[in-house]
CSV table of C-alpha atoms and ligand atoms in Angstrom, one decimal:
chain,number,residue,atom,x,y,z
A,110,MET,CA,27.2,-0.5,9.3
A,111,GLY,CA,23.8,0.3,8.6
A,112,PRO,CA,20.7,0.8,10.1
A,113,ILE,CA,19.7,-2.6,11.1
A,114,ALA,CA,21.3,-4.0,14.3
A,115,PRO,CA,23.8,-6.6,13.2
A,116,ALA,CA,21.6,-9.2,15.2
A,117,ASP,CA,18.6,-8.7,13.5
A,118,LEU,CA,20.0,-8.5,10.2
A,119,ALA,CA,21.5,-12.1,10.9
A,120,ALA,CA,18.5,-13.4,11.8
A,121,ALA,CA,16.3,-11.7,8.7
A,122,LEU,CA,19.0,-13.2,6.6
A,123,GLY,CA,18.8,-16.2,8.1
A,124,ALA,CA,15.2,-16.4,8.2
A,125,LEU,CA,14.5,-15.2,4.3
A,126,ARG,CA,17.6,-18.2,3.8
A,127,ALA,CA,15.3,-21.1,5.3
A,128,GLY,CA,12.7,-19.9,3.6
A,129,ALA,CA,10.8,-18.3,6.8
A,130,LEU,CA,9.0,-14.7,6.5
A,131,VAL,CA,10.9,-11.0,7.6
A,132,ALA,CA,8.9,-8.0,7.6
A,133,PHE,CA,10.4,-4.6,7.1
A,134,PRO,CA,9.8,-1.1,6.7
A,135,THR,CA,10.1,0.9,3.2
A,136,GLU,CA,9.1,4.4,2.3
A,137,THR,CA,5.6,3.2,1.7
A,138,VAL,CA,4.2,0.8,4.2
A,139,TYR,CA,5.9,-2.5,6.0
A,140,GLY,CA,6.3,-5.4,3.5
A,141,LEU,CA,5.6,-9.2,4.5
A,142,GLY,CA,9.2,-10.6,2.8
A,143,ALA,CA,10.2,-14.0,1.6
A,144,ASP,CA,13.1,-14.9,-0.8
A,145,ALA,CA,11.3,-14.5,-4.2
A,146,ARG,CA,13.3,-17.6,-5.7
A,147,ASN,CA,11.9,-19.9,-3.4
A,148,PRO,CA,8.0,-20.7,-4.5
A,149,ALA,CA,7.3,-22.2,-0.8
A,150,ALA,CA,8.1,-19.3,0.9
A,151,VAL,CA,6.4,-17.1,-1.0
A,152,ARG,CA,3.5,-19.6,-0.9
A,153,ARG,CA,3.8,-18.8,3.1
A,154,ILE,CA,3.1,-15.5,2.6
A,155,PHE,CA,0.4,-16.1,0.9
A,156,ALA,CA,-1.1,-18.5,3.9
A,157,VAL,CA,-0.1,-16.2,6.6
A,158,LYS,CA,-2.2,-13.2,4.8
A,159,GLY,CA,-4.9,-15.4,3.9
A,160,ARG,CA,-4.7,-14.0,0.6
A,161,PRO,CA,-5.7,-16.0,-2.7
A,162,ALA,CA,-2.8,-17.6,-4.8
A,163,SER,CA,-4.1,-15.6,-7.6
A,164,HIS,CA,-2.9,-12.7,-6.3
A,165,PRO,CA,0.7,-11.7,-7.6
A,166,VAL,CA,3.2,-10.2,-5.6
A,167,ILE,CA,5.8,-7.4,-6.2
A,168,VAL,CA,9.6,-8.4,-6.4
A,169,HIS,CA,12.2,-5.6,-4.1
A,170,LEU,CA,15.1,-5.2,-5.6
A,171,GLN,CA,18.8,-3.2,-4.2
A,172,SER,CA,18.8,-1.7,-7.8
A,173,ALA,CA,17.9,-1.3,-11.2
A,174,ARG,CA,20.5,-3.6,-12.3
A,175,GLU,CA,19.2,-6.9,-11.5
A,176,LEU,CA,15.9,-5.8,-13.4
A,177,PRO,CA,17.0,-8.5,-16.1
A,178,ALA,CA,16.9,-11.5,-13.8
A,179,TRP,CA,13.3,-10.5,-13.4
A,180,ALA,CA,12.0,-8.8,-16.6
A,181,ARG,CA,12.9,-10.1,-20.1
A,182,ARG,CA,12.0,-6.7,-21.7
A,183,VAL,CA,12.3,-3.3,-20.4
A,184,PRO,CA,10.4,-0.5,-21.8
A,185,ARG,CA,12.1,2.7,-22.8
A,186,GLU,CA,8.9,4.1,-20.8
A,187,ALA,CA,9.4,2.1,-17.9
A,188,GLU,CA,13.6,2.7,-17.7
A,189,ARG,CA,13.0,6.4,-18.1
A,190,LEU,CA,10.3,6.1,-15.0
A,191,ALA,CA,12.9,4.0,-13.3
A,192,GLU,CA,15.7,6.6,-13.9
A,193,GLN,CA,13.7,9.3,-12.7
A,194,PHE,CA,11.7,7.6,-9.3
A,195,TRP,CA,13.9,4.6,-8.2
A,196,PRO,CA,15.2,3.9,-5.2
A,197,GLY,CA,11.0,5.2,-4.7
A,198,PRO,CA,7.7,4.2,-4.1
A,199,LEU,CA,7.1,3.4,-7.9
A,200,THR,CA,6.0,-0.3,-9.0
A,201,LEU,CA,6.2,-1.1,-12.7
A,202,VAL,CA,4.8,-4.2,-13.7
A,203,LEU,CA,7.1,-5.6,-16.9
A,204,PRO,CA,6.8,-8.8,-18.6
A,205,ARG,CA,8.5,-11.3,-16.7
A,206,ALA,CA,11.7,-13.2,-17.5
A,207,PRO,CA,11.8,-17.1,-17.3
A,208,GLY,CA,12.1,-18.3,-14.5
A,209,VAL,CA,10.1,-15.8,-12.1
A,210,ASP,CA,8.0,-18.5,-10.1
A,211,ASP,CA,3.9,-18.4,-10.8
A,212,SER,CA,3.8,-17.8,-7.2
A,213,VAL,CA,5.3,-14.5,-7.7
A,214,THR,CA,3.2,-13.8,-10.6
A,215,GLY,CA,-0.1,-15.3,-10.0
A,216,GLY,CA,0.6,-17.5,-13.1
A,217,GLN,CA,0.6,-14.1,-15.1
A,218,ASP,CA,2.8,-13.1,-17.8
A,219,THR,CA,3.9,-10.0,-16.0
A,220,VAL,CA,6.5,-9.5,-13.1
A,221,ALA,CA,5.6,-6.4,-10.7
A,222,VAL,CA,9.5,-4.8,-9.6
A,223,ARG,CA,10.3,-2.2,-7.5
A,224,VAL,CA,13.4,-0.7,-6.0
A,225,PRO,CA,12.7,0.8,-2.4
A,226,ALA,CA,14.4,3.7,-1.1
A,227,HIS,CA,14.2,3.2,2.7
A,228,PRO,CA,17.6,2.7,4.7
A,229,VAL,CA,16.2,-0.4,6.2
A,230,ALA,CA,15.2,-2.1,3.2
A,231,GLN,CA,17.9,-1.3,1.4
A,232,GLN,CA,20.5,-2.9,3.7
A,233,LEU,CA,18.3,-5.9,3.6
A,234,LEU,CA,17.9,-6.3,0.0
A,235,ALA,CA,22.0,-5.8,-0.6
A,236,ALA,CA,23.2,-8.3,2.2
A,237,PHE,CA,20.4,-11.0,1.2
A,238,GLY,CA,22.0,-10.6,-2.6
A,239,GLY,CA,18.2,-11.0,-4.6
A,240,GLY,CA,14.6,-10.6,-5.0
A,241,ILE,CA,12.3,-10.2,-1.8
A,242,ALA,CA,8.9,-10.9,-3.0
A,243,ALA,CA,6.9,-8.4,-0.6
A,244,PRO,CA,2.9,-7.4,0.0
A,245,SER,CA,2.0,-5.0,2.4
A,246,ALA,CA,2.4,-6.9,6.2
A,247,ASN,CA,-1.5,-7.1,6.6
A,248,ARG,CA,-4.1,-9.3,6.4
A,249,TYR,CA,-6.1,-9.8,3.3
A,250,GLY,CA,-8.1,-6.7,2.2
A,251,ARG,CA,-7.0,-5.0,5.8
A,252,LEU,CA,-5.2,-1.3,6.4
A,253,SER,CA,-1.4,-2.2,5.5
A,254,PRO,CA,0.8,-1.7,8.3
A,255,THR,CA,2.6,1.6,8.9
A,256,ARG,CA,4.3,0.4,12.2
A,257,ALA,CA,6.3,-2.4,13.5
A,258,GLU,CA,3.8,-3.0,16.2
A,259,HIS,CA,0.8,-3.0,13.2
A,260,VAL,CA,2.3,-5.9,11.9
A,261,ARG,CA,2.9,-7.7,15.4
A,262,GLU,CA,-0.3,-7.1,16.1
A,263,GLU,CA,-1.8,-8.3,13.1
A,264,LEU,CA,0.4,-11.5,12.4
A,265,GLY,CA,2.3,-11.9,15.6
A,266,ALA,CA,3.8,-15.2,15.5
A,267,ALA,CA,3.6,-16.4,11.8
A,268,VAL,CA,6.3,-14.2,11.0
A,269,SER,CA,10.0,-15.1,12.2
A,270,VAL,CA,11.4,-11.3,12.3
A,271,VAL,CA,10.1,-8.0,12.3
A,272,LEU,CA,13.1,-5.3,11.2
A,273,ASP,CA,11.5,-2.0,13.2
A,274,GLY,CA,12.3,1.0,11.4
A,275,GLY,CA,9.8,3.2,13.1
A,276,ASP,CA,6.5,5.0,11.1
A,277,CYS,CA,6.8,4.9,7.6
A,278,PRO,CA,7.5,8.0,5.7
A,279,ILE,CA,5.2,8.1,3.3
A,280,GLY,CA,2.2,5.7,5.0
A,281,LEU,CA,0.2,5.0,1.5
A,282,GLU,CA,1.2,2.0,-1.2
A,283,SER,CA,3.3,3.0,-4.4
A,284,THR,CA,2.2,3.9,-7.2
A,285,ILE,CA,2.0,1.3,-9.9
A,286,VAL,CA,2.5,1.6,-13.4
A,287,ALA,CA,2.0,-1.0,-16.3
A,288,PHE,CA,2.7,-0.8,-19.8
A,289,GLN,CA,1.2,-2.2,-23.1
A,290,GLU,CA,2.9,-1.6,-26.2
A,291,GLY,CA,4.9,0.8,-24.5
A,292,ARG,CA,2.3,2.8,-23.4
A,293,ALA,CA,2.3,3.2,-19.5
A,294,ARG,CA,-0.8,2.8,-17.4
A,295,LEU,CA,-1.6,3.8,-14.0
A,296,LEU,CA,-3.1,0.9,-12.0
A,297,ARG,CA,-2.7,2.3,-8.2
A,298,PRO,CA,-2.3,6.0,-7.4
A,299,GLY,CA,0.5,6.8,-5.0
A,300,ARG,CA,3.0,9.2,-3.8
A,301,ILE,CA,4.3,9.9,-7.2
A,302,THR,CA,1.5,11.5,-8.8
A,303,ALA,CA,-0.3,10.8,-12.4
A,304,GLY,CA,0.8,14.4,-13.3
A,305,GLU,CA,4.3,13.6,-12.0
A,306,ILE,CA,4.6,10.9,-14.8
A,307,ARG,CA,2.7,12.5,-17.2
A,308,ALA,CA,5.4,15.1,-16.9
A,309,LEU,CA,7.7,12.8,-17.9
A,310,LEU,CA,6.6,10.5,-20.7
A,311,GLY,CA,4.2,12.8,-22.1
A,312,THR,CA,1.0,10.4,-21.8
A,313,LEU,CA,-0.4,8.2,-18.8
A,314,GLN,CA,-3.8,5.8,-19.4
A,315,ILE,CA,-5.3,5.9,-15.8
A,316,GLY,CA,-7.0,2.8,-14.4
A,317,ALA,CA,-6.9,-0.6,-15.3
A,318,ASP,CA,-8.8,-1.8,-18.6
A,319,ALA,CA,-10.0,-5.2,-19.7
A,320,ALA,CA,-6.3,-5.7,-21.1
A,321,SER,CA,-4.4,-4.6,-18.3
A,322,PRO,CA,-2.7,-7.1,-16.4
A,323,ARG,CA,-4.8,-7.8,-12.9
A,324,VAL,CA,-4.0,-6.2,-10.0
A,325,PRO,CA,-6.4,-7.5,-7.2
A,326,GLY,CA,-5.3,-4.7,-4.9
A,327,SER,CA,-7.4,-2.3,-7.1
A,328,THR,CA,-10.4,-4.6,-6.3
A,329,ALA,CA,-13.1,-2.2,-4.9
A,330,ALA,CA,-13.1,-3.3,-1.1
A,331,HIS,CA,-9.8,-3.4,0.0
A,332,TYR,CA,-7.6,-1.5,2.9
A,333,ALA,CA,-10.4,-1.3,4.8
A,334,PRO,CA,-10.8,-1.2,8.7
A,335,ALA,CA,-13.5,-3.7,10.1
A,336,THR,CA,-15.8,-0.7,11.5
A,337,PRO,CA,-18.3,0.5,8.5
A,338,LEU,CA,-16.6,3.8,7.2
A,339,GLU,CA,-18.8,6.4,5.3
A,340,VAL,CA,-16.8,9.1,3.2
A,341,LEU,CA,-19.1,12.4,3.6
A,342,PRO,CA,-19.0,16.1,2.9
A,343,THR,CA,-18.4,18.4,5.6
A,344,GLU,CA,-22.1,19.5,6.3
A,345,ALA,CA,-23.2,16.0,5.6
A,346,LEU,CA,-20.7,14.5,8.3
A,347,GLU,CA,-22.0,17.4,10.9
A,348,ALA,CA,-25.4,16.0,10.7
A,349,ARG,CA,-24.4,12.4,10.4
A,350,SER,CA,-22.5,12.3,13.3
A,351,ALA,CA,-25.3,14.4,15.4
A,352,ALA,CA,-28.0,12.0,14.2
A,353,LEU,CA,-25.9,8.7,14.8
A,354,ALA,CA,-24.8,10.7,18.4
A,355,GLN,CA,-28.0,11.4,19.4
A,356,ALA,CA,-29.5,7.6,18.3
A,357,GLY,CA,-27.2,6.7,21.1
A,358,ARG,CA,-24.7,5.1,18.6
A,359,ARG,CA,-20.9,5.9,19.2
A,360,VAL,CA,-19.2,7.4,16.1
A,361,ALA,CA,-15.5,7.7,15.1
A,362,VAL,CA,-14.7,10.8,13.0
A,363,LEU,CA,-11.3,11.4,10.9
A,364,ALA,CA,-12.1,15.3,10.0
A,365,TRP,CA,-10.1,19.1,9.8
A,366,ARG,CA,-12.6,20.2,12.8
A,367,ALA,CA,-14.3,18.6,15.3
A,368,PRO,CA,-17.8,18.4,14.5
A,369,GLN,CA,-20.4,20.4,16.0
A,370,ALA,CA,-21.9,17.5,17.9
A,371,ALA,CA,-18.4,17.4,20.4
A,372,LEU,CA,-20.9,14.6,22.0
A,373,ALA,CA,-19.4,11.9,24.5
A,374,ALA,CA,-20.6,9.3,21.6
A,375,VAL,CA,-17.9,11.2,18.7
A,376,THR,CA,-14.6,10.6,19.1
A,377,TRP,CA,-12.4,12.4,17.1
A,378,ILE,CA,-9.0,12.7,15.5
A,379,ASP,CA,-8.0,16.2,13.5
A,380,ALA,CA,-6.5,15.3,10.1
A,381,SER,CA,-4.0,17.5,8.5
A,382,ALA,CA,-4.9,19.8,6.1
A,383,GLN,CA,-1.5,19.1,4.2
A,384,PRO,CA,-1.6,15.7,2.0
A,385,GLU,CA,1.6,14.6,2.8
A,386,ARG,CA,1.2,14.5,6.7
A,387,TYR,CA,-2.5,13.1,6.1
A,388,GLY,CA,-1.3,9.9,3.9
A,389,HIS,CA,1.2,9.4,6.9
A,390,ASP,CA,-1.3,9.1,9.2
A,391,LEU,CA,-4.5,7.8,7.7
A,392,TYR,CA,-3.9,4.0,8.0
A,393,ALA,CA,-2.8,4.8,11.6
A,394,HIS,CA,-5.7,7.0,12.5
A,395,LEU,CA,-8.1,4.3,10.8
A,396,ARG,CA,-6.5,1.9,13.2
A,397,GLU,CA,-7.1,3.6,16.1
A,398,LEU,CA,-10.6,4.8,15.3
A,399,ASP,CA,-11.2,1.0,14.6
A,400,GLN,CA,-10.4,-0.5,18.0
A,401,ARG,CA,-12.4,2.4,19.4
A,402,GLY,CA,-15.3,-0.1,19.2
A,403,CYS,CA,-17.6,2.6,17.1
A,404,GLU,CA,-20.6,1.5,14.9
A,405,ARG,CA,-19.6,4.0,12.3
A,406,ILE,CA,-16.4,5.8,11.3
A,407,LEU,CA,-16.8,9.2,9.5
A,408,VAL,CA,-14.5,10.7,7.5
A,409,GLN,CA,-14.5,14.1,5.9
A,410,GLU,CA,-14.0,14.2,2.0
A,411,VAL,CA,-10.4,15.3,1.0
A,412,PRO,CA,-9.7,17.8,-1.6
A,413,GLN,CA,-9.7,17.2,-4.8
A,414,GLY,CA,-6.1,17.3,-6.9
A,415,ASP,CA,-3.3,15.2,-7.8
A,416,GLU,CA,-1.5,15.5,-4.8
A,417,TRP,CA,-4.9,13.7,-2.6
A,418,GLU,CA,-5.4,11.1,-5.4
A,419,ALA,CA,-3.8,8.3,-3.6
A,420,ILE,CA,-5.7,9.4,-0.3
A,421,ARG,CA,-9.2,9.0,-2.4
A,422,ASP,CA,-8.6,6.1,-3.8
A,423,ARG,CA,-7.4,4.5,-0.7
A,424,LEU,CA,-10.5,5.9,1.3
A,425,ARG,CA,-13.1,5.0,-1.1
A,426,ARG,CA,-11.8,1.4,-0.9
A,427,ALA,CA,-12.0,1.7,2.6
A,428,ALA,CA,-15.5,2.7,2.4
A,429,VAL,CA,-16.2,-0.7,0.3
A,430,GLY,CA,-14.5,-2.6,2.1
A,431,ALA,CA,-15.7,-1.7,5.5
A,432,ALA,CA,-19.4,-1.5,4.6
A,433,ALA,CA,-21.4,-5.0,5.7
A,434,PRO,CA,-22.7,-6.5,2.4
A,435,GLY,CA,-26.4,-5.5,2.2
A,436,GLU,CA,-26.2,-2.9,4.7
A,437,THR,CA,-28.3,0.1,4.1
A,438,PRO,CA,-26.3,2.7,6.1
B,725,LIG,O1,4.3,0.3,-1.5
B,725,LIG,C1,4.4,-0.8,-1.7
B,725,LIG,O2,4.0,-1.1,-3.0
B,725,LIG,C2,4.0,-1.8,-0.6
B,725,LIG,C3,5.3,-2.4,-0.4
B,725,LIG,C4,5.5,-3.2,1.0
B,725,LIG,O3,6.5,-2.5,-1.3
B,725,LIG,N1,3.9,-3.5,-1.5
B,725,LIG,C5,1.6,-3.6,-1.7
B,725,LIG,O4,2.0,-4.8,-2.1
B,725,LIG,O5,1.3,-2.6,-1.4
B,725,LIG,P1,0.6,-5.1,-2.1
B,725,LIG,O6,0.9,-6.8,-2.3
B,725,LIG,O7,-0.2,-5.4,-0.6
B,725,LIG,O8,-0.2,-4.5,-3.3
B,725,LIG,C6,0.9,-4.7,-4.5
B,725,LIG,C7,-0.3,-4.8,-5.7
B,725,LIG,C8,-1.5,-5.7,-5.7
B,725,LIG,O9,-2.7,-5.2,-5.9
B,725,LIG,C9,-1.3,-6.8,-6.8
B,725,LIG,O10,-2.4,-7.2,-7.3
B,725,LIG,C10,-0.6,-5.7,-7.4
B,725,LIG,O11,0.8,-5.0,-6.7
B,725,LIG,N2,0.4,-6.3,-8.5
B,725,LIG,C11,1.8,-7.6,-8.4
B,725,LIG,N3,2.1,-7.9,-9.3
B,725,LIG,C12,1.5,-7.5,-10.8
B,725,LIG,C13,1.5,-8.0,-11.5
B,725,LIG,N4,2.2,-8.4,-12.1
B,725,LIG,N5,0.4,-7.5,-12.4
B,725,LIG,C14,-0.1,-6.5,-11.9
B,725,LIG,N6,-0.2,-6.1,-10.8
B,725,LIG,C15,0.4,-7.1,-9.9
B,726,LIG,MG1,-1.5,-4.6,0.6
């Protein structure tokens, strides 16, 4: 017996085998899963998310032993990362094995794979006995869900089964690493930091270049609430929230201390000064602020440093994604 109730496990397996979708918790965010060997099922993910078909999805595996079925070659550097960090919040982009469908890879010659550590994901993968293709279980371009209720609110009846594992422990998407001629390149920062990877491999290139596999999740506008969002240094945030509130506009603030303009028009959430906690709460906080019907979300700039990098990255994208086109704030 694992953490999934037997009836829920049976429903999830039945759905996967029938080509339907199952949302499940991972240590990072909730995934929207389909049988990775069933192209029609994988295409259903795209339809439900409203995501362009050219965007590849991550294949979740129960263990690294399944890699040969998905990757035709595993560079030594990738092996070392897998040994060190799997199961865990790390995705490796590898040359795809023959037979991995274009619906999974977006037609690219690479496939993204990850072995999640969450006990619910592990139990589901073990029982299913195959790869589960799963992007984050949100609509295209929106915030990733970190609770089962986020998935239900956003995707509703389109998902046959939602396995509830409570809050995702990390709350931000996995670190993604690709390899070119054996050289590792960080495509998306996450809980596993650039420093940790560099310590293991000796080198790491940062960010996509022209030759990198496409990571559409790294298009600037992504992970966004619907309300326009700005990231500001402390003093600028004080001034901006006061000015907006005085102009009679409702403002939502995510910061370490209440803006001095503690006005009725300002809704405020106290952010954690600890990066693990901040990351764990970030999407839930933004969802909550998004639902307050404010005209703007103001976020206090977070510190520099490796352990804040994934948070900085998601805030940057949220700011771009949430700004209305052509708008001058
Ligand atoms: O933590 C996570 O990674 C979560 C959980 C559910 O595992 N999944 C997730 O999936 O964030 P998604 O689809 O929202 O983001 C995956 C990113 C996308 O930006 C996608 O473009 C990129 O991985 N990706 C997938 N396959 C790729 C490939 N073959 N080459 C380059 N990037 C790839
Ligand atoms: Mg996503």
